[in-house]
Tab-separated table of C-alpha atoms and ligand atoms in Angstrom:
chain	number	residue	atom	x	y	z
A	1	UNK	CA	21.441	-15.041	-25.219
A	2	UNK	CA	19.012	-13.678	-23.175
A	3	UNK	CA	17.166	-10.509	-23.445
A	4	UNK	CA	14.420	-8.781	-20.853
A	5	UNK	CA	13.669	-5.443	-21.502
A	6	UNK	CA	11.251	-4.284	-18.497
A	7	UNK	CA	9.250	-1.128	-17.864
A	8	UNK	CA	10.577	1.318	-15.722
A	9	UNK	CA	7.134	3.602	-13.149
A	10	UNK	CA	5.461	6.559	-12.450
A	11	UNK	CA	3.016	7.050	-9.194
A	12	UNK	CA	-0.079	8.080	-10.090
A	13	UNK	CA	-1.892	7.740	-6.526
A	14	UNK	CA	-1.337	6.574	-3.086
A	15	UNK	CA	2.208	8.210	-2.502
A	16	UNK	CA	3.285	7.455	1.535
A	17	UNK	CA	0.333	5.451	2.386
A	18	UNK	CA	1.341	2.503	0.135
A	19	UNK	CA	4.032	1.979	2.898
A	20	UNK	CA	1.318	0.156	5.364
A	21	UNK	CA	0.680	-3.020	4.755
A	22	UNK	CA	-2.546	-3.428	3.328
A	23	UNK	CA	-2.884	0.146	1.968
A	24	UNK	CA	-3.098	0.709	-1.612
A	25	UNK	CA	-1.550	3.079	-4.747
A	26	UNK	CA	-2.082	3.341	-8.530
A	27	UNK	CA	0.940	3.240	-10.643
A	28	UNK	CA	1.886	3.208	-14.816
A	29	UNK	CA	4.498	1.219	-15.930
A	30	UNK	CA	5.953	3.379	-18.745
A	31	UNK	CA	7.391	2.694	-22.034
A	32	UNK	CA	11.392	3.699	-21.167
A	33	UNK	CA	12.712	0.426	-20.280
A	34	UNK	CA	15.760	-1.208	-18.596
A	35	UNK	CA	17.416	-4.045	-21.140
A	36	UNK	CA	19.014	-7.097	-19.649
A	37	UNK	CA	21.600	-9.420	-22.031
A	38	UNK	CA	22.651	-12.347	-20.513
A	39	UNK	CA	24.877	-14.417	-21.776
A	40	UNK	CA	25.592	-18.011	-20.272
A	41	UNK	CA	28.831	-18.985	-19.390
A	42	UNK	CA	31.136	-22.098	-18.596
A	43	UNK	CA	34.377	-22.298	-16.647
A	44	UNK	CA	36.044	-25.064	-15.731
A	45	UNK	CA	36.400	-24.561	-11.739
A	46	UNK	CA	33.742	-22.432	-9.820
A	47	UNK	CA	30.484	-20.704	-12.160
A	48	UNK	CA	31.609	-17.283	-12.616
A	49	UNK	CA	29.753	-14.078	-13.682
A	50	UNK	CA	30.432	-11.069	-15.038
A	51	UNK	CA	28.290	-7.317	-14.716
A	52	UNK	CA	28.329	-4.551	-16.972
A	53	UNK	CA	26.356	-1.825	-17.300
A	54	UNK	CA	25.302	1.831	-18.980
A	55	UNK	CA	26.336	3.520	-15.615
A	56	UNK	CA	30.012	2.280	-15.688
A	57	UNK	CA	30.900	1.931	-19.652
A	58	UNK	CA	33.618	-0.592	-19.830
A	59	UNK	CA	33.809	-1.361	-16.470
A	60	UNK	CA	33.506	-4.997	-15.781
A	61	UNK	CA	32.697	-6.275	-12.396
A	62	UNK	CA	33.157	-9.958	-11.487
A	63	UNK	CA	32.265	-12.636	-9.493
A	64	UNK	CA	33.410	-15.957	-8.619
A	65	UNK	CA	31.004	-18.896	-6.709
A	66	UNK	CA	32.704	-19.685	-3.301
A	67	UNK	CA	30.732	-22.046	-0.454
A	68	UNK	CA	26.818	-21.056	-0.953
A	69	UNK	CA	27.311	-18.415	-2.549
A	70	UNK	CA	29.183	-15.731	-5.373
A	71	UNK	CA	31.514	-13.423	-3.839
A	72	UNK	CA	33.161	-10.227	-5.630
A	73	UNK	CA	36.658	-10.869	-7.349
A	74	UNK	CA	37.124	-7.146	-8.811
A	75	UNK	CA	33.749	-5.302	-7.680
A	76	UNK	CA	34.278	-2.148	-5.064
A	77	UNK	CA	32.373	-0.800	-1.980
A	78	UNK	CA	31.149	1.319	-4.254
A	79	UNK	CA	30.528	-1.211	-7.506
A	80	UNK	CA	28.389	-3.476	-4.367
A	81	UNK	CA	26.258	-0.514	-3.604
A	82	UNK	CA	25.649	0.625	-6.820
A	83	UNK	CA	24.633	-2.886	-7.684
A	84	UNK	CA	22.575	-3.553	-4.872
A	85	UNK	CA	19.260	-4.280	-6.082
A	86	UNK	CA	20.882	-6.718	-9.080
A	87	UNK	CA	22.955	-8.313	-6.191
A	88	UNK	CA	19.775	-9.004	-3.818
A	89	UNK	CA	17.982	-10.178	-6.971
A	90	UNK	CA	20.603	-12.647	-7.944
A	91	UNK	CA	21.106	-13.616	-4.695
A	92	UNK	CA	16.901	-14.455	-4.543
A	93	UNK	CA	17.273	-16.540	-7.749
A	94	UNK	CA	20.007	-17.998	-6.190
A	95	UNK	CA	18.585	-19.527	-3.319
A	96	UNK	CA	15.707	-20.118	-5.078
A	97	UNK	CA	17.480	-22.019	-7.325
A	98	UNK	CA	19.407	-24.134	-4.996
A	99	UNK	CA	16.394	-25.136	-3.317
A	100	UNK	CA	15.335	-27.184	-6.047
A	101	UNK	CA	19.151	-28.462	-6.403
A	102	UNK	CA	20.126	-26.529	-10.027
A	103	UNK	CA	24.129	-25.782	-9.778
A	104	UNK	CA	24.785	-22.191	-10.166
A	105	UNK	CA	25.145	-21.126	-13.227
A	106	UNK	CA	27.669	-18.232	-14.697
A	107	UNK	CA	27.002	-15.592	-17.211
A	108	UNK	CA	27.755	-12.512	-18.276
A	109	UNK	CA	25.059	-9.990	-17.563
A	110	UNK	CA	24.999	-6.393	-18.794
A	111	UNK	CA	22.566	-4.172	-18.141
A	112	UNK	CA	21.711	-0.925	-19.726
A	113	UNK	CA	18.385	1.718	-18.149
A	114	UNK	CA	16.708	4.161	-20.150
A	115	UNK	CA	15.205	5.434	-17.191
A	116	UNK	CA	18.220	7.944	-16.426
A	117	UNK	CA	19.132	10.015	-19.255
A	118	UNK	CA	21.958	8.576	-21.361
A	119	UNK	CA	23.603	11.632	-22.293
A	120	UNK	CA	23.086	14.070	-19.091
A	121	UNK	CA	23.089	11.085	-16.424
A	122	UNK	CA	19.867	12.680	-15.053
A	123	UNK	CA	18.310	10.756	-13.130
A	124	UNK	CA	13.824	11.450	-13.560
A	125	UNK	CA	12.609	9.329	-11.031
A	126	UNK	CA	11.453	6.324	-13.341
A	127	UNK	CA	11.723	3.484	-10.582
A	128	UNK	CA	14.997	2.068	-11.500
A	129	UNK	CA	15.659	-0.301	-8.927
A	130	UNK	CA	12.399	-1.267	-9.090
A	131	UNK	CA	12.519	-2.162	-12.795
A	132	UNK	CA	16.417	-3.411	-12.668
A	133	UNK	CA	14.819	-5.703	-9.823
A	134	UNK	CA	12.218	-7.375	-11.907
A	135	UNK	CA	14.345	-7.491	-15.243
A	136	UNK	CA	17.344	-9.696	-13.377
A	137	UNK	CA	14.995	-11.735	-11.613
A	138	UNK	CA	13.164	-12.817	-14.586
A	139	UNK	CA	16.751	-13.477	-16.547
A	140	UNK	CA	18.198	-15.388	-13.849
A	141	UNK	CA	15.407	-17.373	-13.606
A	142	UNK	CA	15.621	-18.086	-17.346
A	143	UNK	CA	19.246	-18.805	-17.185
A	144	UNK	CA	18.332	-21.154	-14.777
A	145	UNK	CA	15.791	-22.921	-16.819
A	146	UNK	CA	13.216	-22.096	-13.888
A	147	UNK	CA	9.726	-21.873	-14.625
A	148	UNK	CA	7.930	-18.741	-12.927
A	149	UNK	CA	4.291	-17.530	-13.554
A	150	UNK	CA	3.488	-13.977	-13.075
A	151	UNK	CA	2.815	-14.264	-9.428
A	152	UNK	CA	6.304	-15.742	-8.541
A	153	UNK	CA	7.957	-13.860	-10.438
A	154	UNK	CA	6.609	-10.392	-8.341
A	155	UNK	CA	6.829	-12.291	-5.285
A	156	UNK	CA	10.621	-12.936	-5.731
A	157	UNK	CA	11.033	-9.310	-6.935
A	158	UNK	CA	9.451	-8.013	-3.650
A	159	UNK	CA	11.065	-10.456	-1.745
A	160	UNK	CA	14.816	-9.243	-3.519
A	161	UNK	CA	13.616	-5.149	-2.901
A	162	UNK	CA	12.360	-5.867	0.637
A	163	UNK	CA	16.016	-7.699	1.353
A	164	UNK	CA	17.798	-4.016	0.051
A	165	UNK	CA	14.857	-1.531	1.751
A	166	UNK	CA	12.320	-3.091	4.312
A	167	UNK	CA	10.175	-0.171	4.472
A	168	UNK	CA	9.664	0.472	1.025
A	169	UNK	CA	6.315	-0.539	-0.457
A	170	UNK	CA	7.098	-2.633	-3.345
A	171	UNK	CA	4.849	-0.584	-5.839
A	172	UNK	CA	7.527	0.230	-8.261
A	173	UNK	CA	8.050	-3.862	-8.483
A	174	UNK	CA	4.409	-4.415	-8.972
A	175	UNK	CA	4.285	-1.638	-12.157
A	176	UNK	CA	7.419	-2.717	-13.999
A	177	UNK	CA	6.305	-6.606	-13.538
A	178	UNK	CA	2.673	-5.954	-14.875
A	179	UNK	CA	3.033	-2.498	-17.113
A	180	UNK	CA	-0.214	-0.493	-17.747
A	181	UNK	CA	-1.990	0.909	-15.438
A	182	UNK	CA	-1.648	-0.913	-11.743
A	183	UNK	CA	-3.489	-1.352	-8.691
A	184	UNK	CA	-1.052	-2.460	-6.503
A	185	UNK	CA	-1.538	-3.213	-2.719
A	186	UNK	CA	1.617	-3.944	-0.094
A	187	UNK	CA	1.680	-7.276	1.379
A	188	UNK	CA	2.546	-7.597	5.603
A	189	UNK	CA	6.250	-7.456	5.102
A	190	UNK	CA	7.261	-8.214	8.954
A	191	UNK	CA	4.892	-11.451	8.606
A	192	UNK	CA	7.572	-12.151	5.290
A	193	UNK	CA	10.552	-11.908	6.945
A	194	UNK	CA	9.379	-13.640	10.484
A	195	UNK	CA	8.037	-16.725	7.602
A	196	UNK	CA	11.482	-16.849	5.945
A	197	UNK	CA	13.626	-16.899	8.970
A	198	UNK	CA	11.824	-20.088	10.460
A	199	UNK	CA	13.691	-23.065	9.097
A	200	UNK	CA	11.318	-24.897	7.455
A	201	UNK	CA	9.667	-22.118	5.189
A	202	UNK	CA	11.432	-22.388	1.068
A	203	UNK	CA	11.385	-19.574	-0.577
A	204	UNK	CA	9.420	-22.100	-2.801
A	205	UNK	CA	6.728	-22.843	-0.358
A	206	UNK	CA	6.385	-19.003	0.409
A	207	UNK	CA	5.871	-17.882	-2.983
A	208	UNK	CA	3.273	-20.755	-3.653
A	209	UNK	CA	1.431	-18.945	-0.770
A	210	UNK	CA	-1.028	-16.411	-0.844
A	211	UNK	CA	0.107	-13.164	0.655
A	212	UNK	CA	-1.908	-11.522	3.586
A	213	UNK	CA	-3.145	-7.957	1.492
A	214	UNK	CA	-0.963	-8.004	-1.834
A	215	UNK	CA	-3.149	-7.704	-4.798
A	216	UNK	CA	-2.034	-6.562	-8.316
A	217	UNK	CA	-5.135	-5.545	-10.318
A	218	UNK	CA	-4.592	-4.318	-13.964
A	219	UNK	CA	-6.777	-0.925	-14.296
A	220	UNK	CA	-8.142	0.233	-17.798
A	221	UNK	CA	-6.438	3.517	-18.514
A	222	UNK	CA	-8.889	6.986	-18.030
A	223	UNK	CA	-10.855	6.888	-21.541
A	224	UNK	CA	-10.435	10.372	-22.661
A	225	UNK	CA	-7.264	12.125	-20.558
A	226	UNK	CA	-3.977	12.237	-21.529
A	227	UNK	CA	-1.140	11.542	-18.631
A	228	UNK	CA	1.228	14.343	-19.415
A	229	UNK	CA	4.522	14.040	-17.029
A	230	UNK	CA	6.669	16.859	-16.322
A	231	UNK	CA	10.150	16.546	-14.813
A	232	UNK	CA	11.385	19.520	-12.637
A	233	UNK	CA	15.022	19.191	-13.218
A	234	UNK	CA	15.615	18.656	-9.470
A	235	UNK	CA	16.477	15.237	-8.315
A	236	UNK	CA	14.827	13.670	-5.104
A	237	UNK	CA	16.102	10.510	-2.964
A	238	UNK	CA	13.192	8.483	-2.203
A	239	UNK	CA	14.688	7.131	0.835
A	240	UNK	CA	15.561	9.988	2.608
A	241	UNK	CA	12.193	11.430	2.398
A	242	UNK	CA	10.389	8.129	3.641
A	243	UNK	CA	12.947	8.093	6.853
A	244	UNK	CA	12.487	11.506	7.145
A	245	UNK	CA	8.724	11.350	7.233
A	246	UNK	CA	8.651	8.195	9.306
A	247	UNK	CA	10.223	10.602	11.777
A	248	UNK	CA	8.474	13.417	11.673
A	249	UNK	CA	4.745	11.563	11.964
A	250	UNK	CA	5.794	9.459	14.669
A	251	UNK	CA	4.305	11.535	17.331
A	252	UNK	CA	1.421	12.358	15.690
A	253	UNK	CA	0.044	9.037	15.042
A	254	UNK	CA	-3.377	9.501	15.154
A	255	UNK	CA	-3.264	12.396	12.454
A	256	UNK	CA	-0.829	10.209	10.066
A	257	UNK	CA	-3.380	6.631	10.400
A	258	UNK	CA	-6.490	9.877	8.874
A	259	UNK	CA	-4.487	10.340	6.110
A	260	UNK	CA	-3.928	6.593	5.410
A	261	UNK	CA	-7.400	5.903	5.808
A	262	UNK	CA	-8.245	8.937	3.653
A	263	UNK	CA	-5.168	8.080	0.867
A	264	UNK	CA	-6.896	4.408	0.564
A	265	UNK	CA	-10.273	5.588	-0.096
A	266	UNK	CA	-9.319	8.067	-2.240
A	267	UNK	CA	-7.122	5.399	-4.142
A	268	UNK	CA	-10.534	2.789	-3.862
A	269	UNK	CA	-12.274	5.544	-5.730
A	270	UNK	CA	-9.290	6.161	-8.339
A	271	UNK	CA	-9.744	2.483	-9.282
A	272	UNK	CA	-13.494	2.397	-9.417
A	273	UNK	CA	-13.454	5.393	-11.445
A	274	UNK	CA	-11.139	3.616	-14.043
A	275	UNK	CA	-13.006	0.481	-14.053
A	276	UNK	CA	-16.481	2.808	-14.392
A	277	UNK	CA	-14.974	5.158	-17.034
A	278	UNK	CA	-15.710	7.641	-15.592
A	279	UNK	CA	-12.860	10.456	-16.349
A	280	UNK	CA	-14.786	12.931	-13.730
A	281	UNK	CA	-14.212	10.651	-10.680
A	282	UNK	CA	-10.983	9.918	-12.216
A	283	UNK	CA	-9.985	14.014	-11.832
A	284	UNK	CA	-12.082	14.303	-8.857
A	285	UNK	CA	-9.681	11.422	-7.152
A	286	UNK	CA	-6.315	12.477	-8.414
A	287	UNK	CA	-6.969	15.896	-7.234
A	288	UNK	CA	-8.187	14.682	-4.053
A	289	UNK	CA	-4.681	12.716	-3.650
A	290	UNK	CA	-2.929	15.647	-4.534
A	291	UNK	CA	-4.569	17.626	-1.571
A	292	UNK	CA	-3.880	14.840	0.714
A	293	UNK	CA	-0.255	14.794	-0.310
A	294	UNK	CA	-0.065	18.668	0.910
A	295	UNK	CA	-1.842	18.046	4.373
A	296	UNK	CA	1.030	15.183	4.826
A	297	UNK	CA	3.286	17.863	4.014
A	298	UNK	CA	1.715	20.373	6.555
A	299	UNK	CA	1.751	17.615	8.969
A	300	UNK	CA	5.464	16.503	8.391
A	301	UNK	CA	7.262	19.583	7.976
A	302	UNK	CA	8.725	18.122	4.459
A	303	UNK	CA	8.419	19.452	1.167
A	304	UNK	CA	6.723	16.550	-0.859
A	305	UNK	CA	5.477	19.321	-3.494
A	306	UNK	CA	7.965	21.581	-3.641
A	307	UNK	CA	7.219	25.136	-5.322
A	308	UNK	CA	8.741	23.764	-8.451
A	309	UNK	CA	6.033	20.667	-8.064
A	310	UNK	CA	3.719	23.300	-6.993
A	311	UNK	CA	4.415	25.358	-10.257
A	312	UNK	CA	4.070	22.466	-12.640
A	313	UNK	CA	0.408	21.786	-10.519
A	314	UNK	CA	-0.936	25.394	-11.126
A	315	UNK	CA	-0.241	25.220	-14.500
A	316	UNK	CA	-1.942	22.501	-15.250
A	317	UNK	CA	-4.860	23.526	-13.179
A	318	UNK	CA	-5.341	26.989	-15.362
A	319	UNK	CA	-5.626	24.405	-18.116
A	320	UNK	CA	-8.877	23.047	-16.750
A	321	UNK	CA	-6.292	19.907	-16.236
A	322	UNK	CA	-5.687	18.000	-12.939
A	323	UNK	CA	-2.180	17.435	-11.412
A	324	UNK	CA	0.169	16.287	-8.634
A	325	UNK	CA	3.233	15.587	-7.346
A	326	UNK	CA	4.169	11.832	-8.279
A	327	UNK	CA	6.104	9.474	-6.454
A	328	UNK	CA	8.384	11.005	-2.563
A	329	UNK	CA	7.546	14.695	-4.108
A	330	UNK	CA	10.711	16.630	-3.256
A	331	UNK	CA	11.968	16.986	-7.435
A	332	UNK	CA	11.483	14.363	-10.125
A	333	UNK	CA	8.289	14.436	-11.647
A	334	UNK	CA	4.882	16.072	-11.709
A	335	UNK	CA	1.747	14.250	-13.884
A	336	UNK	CA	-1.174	15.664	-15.574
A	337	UNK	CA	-4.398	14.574	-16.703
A	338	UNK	CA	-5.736	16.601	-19.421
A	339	UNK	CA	-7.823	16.772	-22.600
A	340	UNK	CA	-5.488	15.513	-25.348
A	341	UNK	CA	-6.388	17.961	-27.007
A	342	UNK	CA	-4.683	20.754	-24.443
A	343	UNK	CA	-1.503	19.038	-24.148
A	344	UNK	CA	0.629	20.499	-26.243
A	345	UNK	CA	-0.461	24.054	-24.695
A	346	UNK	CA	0.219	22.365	-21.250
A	347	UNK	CA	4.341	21.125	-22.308
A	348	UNK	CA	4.422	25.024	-23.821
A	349	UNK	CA	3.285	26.728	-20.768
A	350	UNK	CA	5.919	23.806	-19.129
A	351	UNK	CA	8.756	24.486	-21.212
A	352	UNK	CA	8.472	28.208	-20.554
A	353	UNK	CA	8.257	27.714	-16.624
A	354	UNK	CA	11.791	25.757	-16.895
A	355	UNK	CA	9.658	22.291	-16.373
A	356	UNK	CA	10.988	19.693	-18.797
A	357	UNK	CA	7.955	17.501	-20.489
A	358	UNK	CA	9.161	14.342	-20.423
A	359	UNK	CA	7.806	12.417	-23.784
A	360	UNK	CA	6.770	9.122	-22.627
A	361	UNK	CA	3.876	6.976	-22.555
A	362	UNK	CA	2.163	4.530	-20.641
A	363	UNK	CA	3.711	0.905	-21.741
A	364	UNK	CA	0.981	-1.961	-22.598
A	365	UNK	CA	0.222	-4.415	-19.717
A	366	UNK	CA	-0.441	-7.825	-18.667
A	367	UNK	CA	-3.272	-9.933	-16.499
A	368	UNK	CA	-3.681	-9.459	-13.360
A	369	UNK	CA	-3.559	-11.453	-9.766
A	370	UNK	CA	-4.689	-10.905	-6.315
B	1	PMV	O1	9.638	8.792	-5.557
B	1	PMV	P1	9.274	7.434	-6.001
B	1	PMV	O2	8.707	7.427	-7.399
B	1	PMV	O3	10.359	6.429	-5.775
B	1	PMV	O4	8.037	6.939	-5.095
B	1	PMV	C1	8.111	6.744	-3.705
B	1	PMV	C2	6.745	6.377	-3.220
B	1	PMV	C3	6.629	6.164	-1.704
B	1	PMV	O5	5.290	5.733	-1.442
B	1	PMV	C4	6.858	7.465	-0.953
B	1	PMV	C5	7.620	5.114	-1.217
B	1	PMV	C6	7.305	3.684	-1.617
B	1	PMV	O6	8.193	2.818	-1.455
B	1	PMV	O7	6.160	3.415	-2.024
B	2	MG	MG1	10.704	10.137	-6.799
């Protein structure tokens, strides 16, 4: 059997502007994980495979391999779209796979997040698909008996989340692949698909390539703050919000490139501040984020920190403590930086303002590329 346990992600900076190509954000990969077991398997006719997961207890979706690819036997509309980030990342591996002339191979494959909460079904915010992405891709590549180094791995996992969502960045890929603390900056996604849809470029010979801007840098954590993460009980749909805000900046242009150009500085500095040590410029940047977050908001019309978000900020600020919304804003989570030694005043003062502190920690992390 096979098992991949992979760290689901929290934004820390760079929220919106991660979307251009070439722009940057900071991210955590955090230690609640989703857990992969796969299982292989061997049928007689066609390879078939079977998906289970935490969502659907005892349901049991299957597929069957038909012409180039697997099709559904029992899955649903619904069972496909709930499964669409496993599906595009099987279907990577797949072709990946086939380039290099391996038959497909069945298993079983059930999947289980602690990112949502078991018991409630809440869902925080913790980059599911994102971590769900990189967990299959690295077990059907095992199952395969492929070989993939850090960098093809992410590239496939991009390449499977860009398939589901072309306009999202990718940074929730880039944190579950590498864990810790993540520099993470997008790569040209048109230039992607327009290489992939000319005949003679592999998926092989594309993720041997360098990518125009992507860059994965591992960051040392802040040396003396604590990230303290508070969920606002409020779910928010990523999605929605980017459309929406795609929208609402398109005639203002000129106003929405300022706050790009501002987000990436501000994330430069984030960065250099880790790499320095330097826990001032640390604050100084996250708070500076935060602010641009708000003048996006002003400038949109949405509500990236809503007065819940807005709630969980000011109390952290009459801490001494800085804070922000993390992530599309709109509900999930808030973060913190504070003295350690505050914290546990900061998840009281929380608790009491109906803001649930969510007891996780950043997970350990790997090298780095780009
Ligand atoms: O809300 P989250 O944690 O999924 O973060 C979304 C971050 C955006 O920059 C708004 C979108 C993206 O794909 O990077
Ligand atoms: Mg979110």
């Amino acid at each position: 059997m096979i098992t991949v346990a992979v760290p689901g992600k929290l934004y820390i900076v760079g929220e919106y502007a991660v979307l251009e190509p070439g722009s940057a954000a900071v991210l955590v990969g955090i230690d609640r994980q989703v857990r992969l077991r796969l299982t292989r398997t061997t049928s007689a006719g066609p390879a078939v495979r079977t998906i289970t997961t935490s969502h659907a207890p005892g349901r049991v979706i299957e597929f069957i391999h038909r012409g180039t690819g697997f099709v559904p036997v029992s899955a649903t509309t619904a069972d496909a779209a709930g499964l669409s980030h496993v599906l595009a990342a099987l279907e990577v591996v797949d072709r990946y796979a086939a380039e290099s002339e391996h038959e497909p191979t069945g298993f079983a494959l059930d999947i289980d997040s602690q990112l949502d909460d078991p018991g409630t079904g809440r869902k925080y915010g913790l980059g599911s698909s994102g971590a769900v992405t990189v967990a299959v891709v690295r077990a059907a590549a095992r199952a395969y008996g492929l070989s993939l180094n850090p960098d093809m791995e992410l590239k496939l996992a991009l390449l499977s989340v860009f398939s589901v969502d072309p306009h999202c960045s990718g940074g929730d890929v880039a944190a579950s692949a590498r864990g810790g603390w993540v520099y993470y900056r997008t790569p040209d996604r048109a230039a992607l698909t327009a290489a992939l849809a000319r005949d003679d470029r592999s998926f092989a010979t594309l993720i041997r390539q360098p990518w125009k801007h992507l860059a994965v840098r591992s960051l040392p954590p802040p040396r003396g703050l604590s990230l303290e993460v508070g969920w606002v009980g409020r779910p928010a749909k990523s999605g929605e919000l980017v459309s929406a805000m795609k929208q609402a900046v398109r005639h203002r242009r000129s106003a929405y490139r300022e706050f790009v150009t501002a987000s990436d500085h501000c994330v430069d500095r984030f960065a250099a501040a880790c790499r320095d040590g330097d826990d001032r410029a640390v604050e100084a940047a996250l708070s500076t984020a935060g602010r641009l977050l708000r003048g996006l908001a002003t400038l949109s019309g949405l509500a990236i920190e809503s007065p819940d978000l807005a709630r969980l900020r000011c109390l952290a600020e009459e801490l001494g403590a800085v804070a922000k919304s993390s992530g599309a804003g709109g509900g999930d989570c808030g973060i913190a930086l504070i003295d350690p030694a505050r914290a546990p005043i900061l998840w009281r003062r929380w608790r009491a303002a109906g803001i649930e502190p969510l007891n996780l920690r950043v997970h350990q992390r790997k090298g780095s590329i780009g």
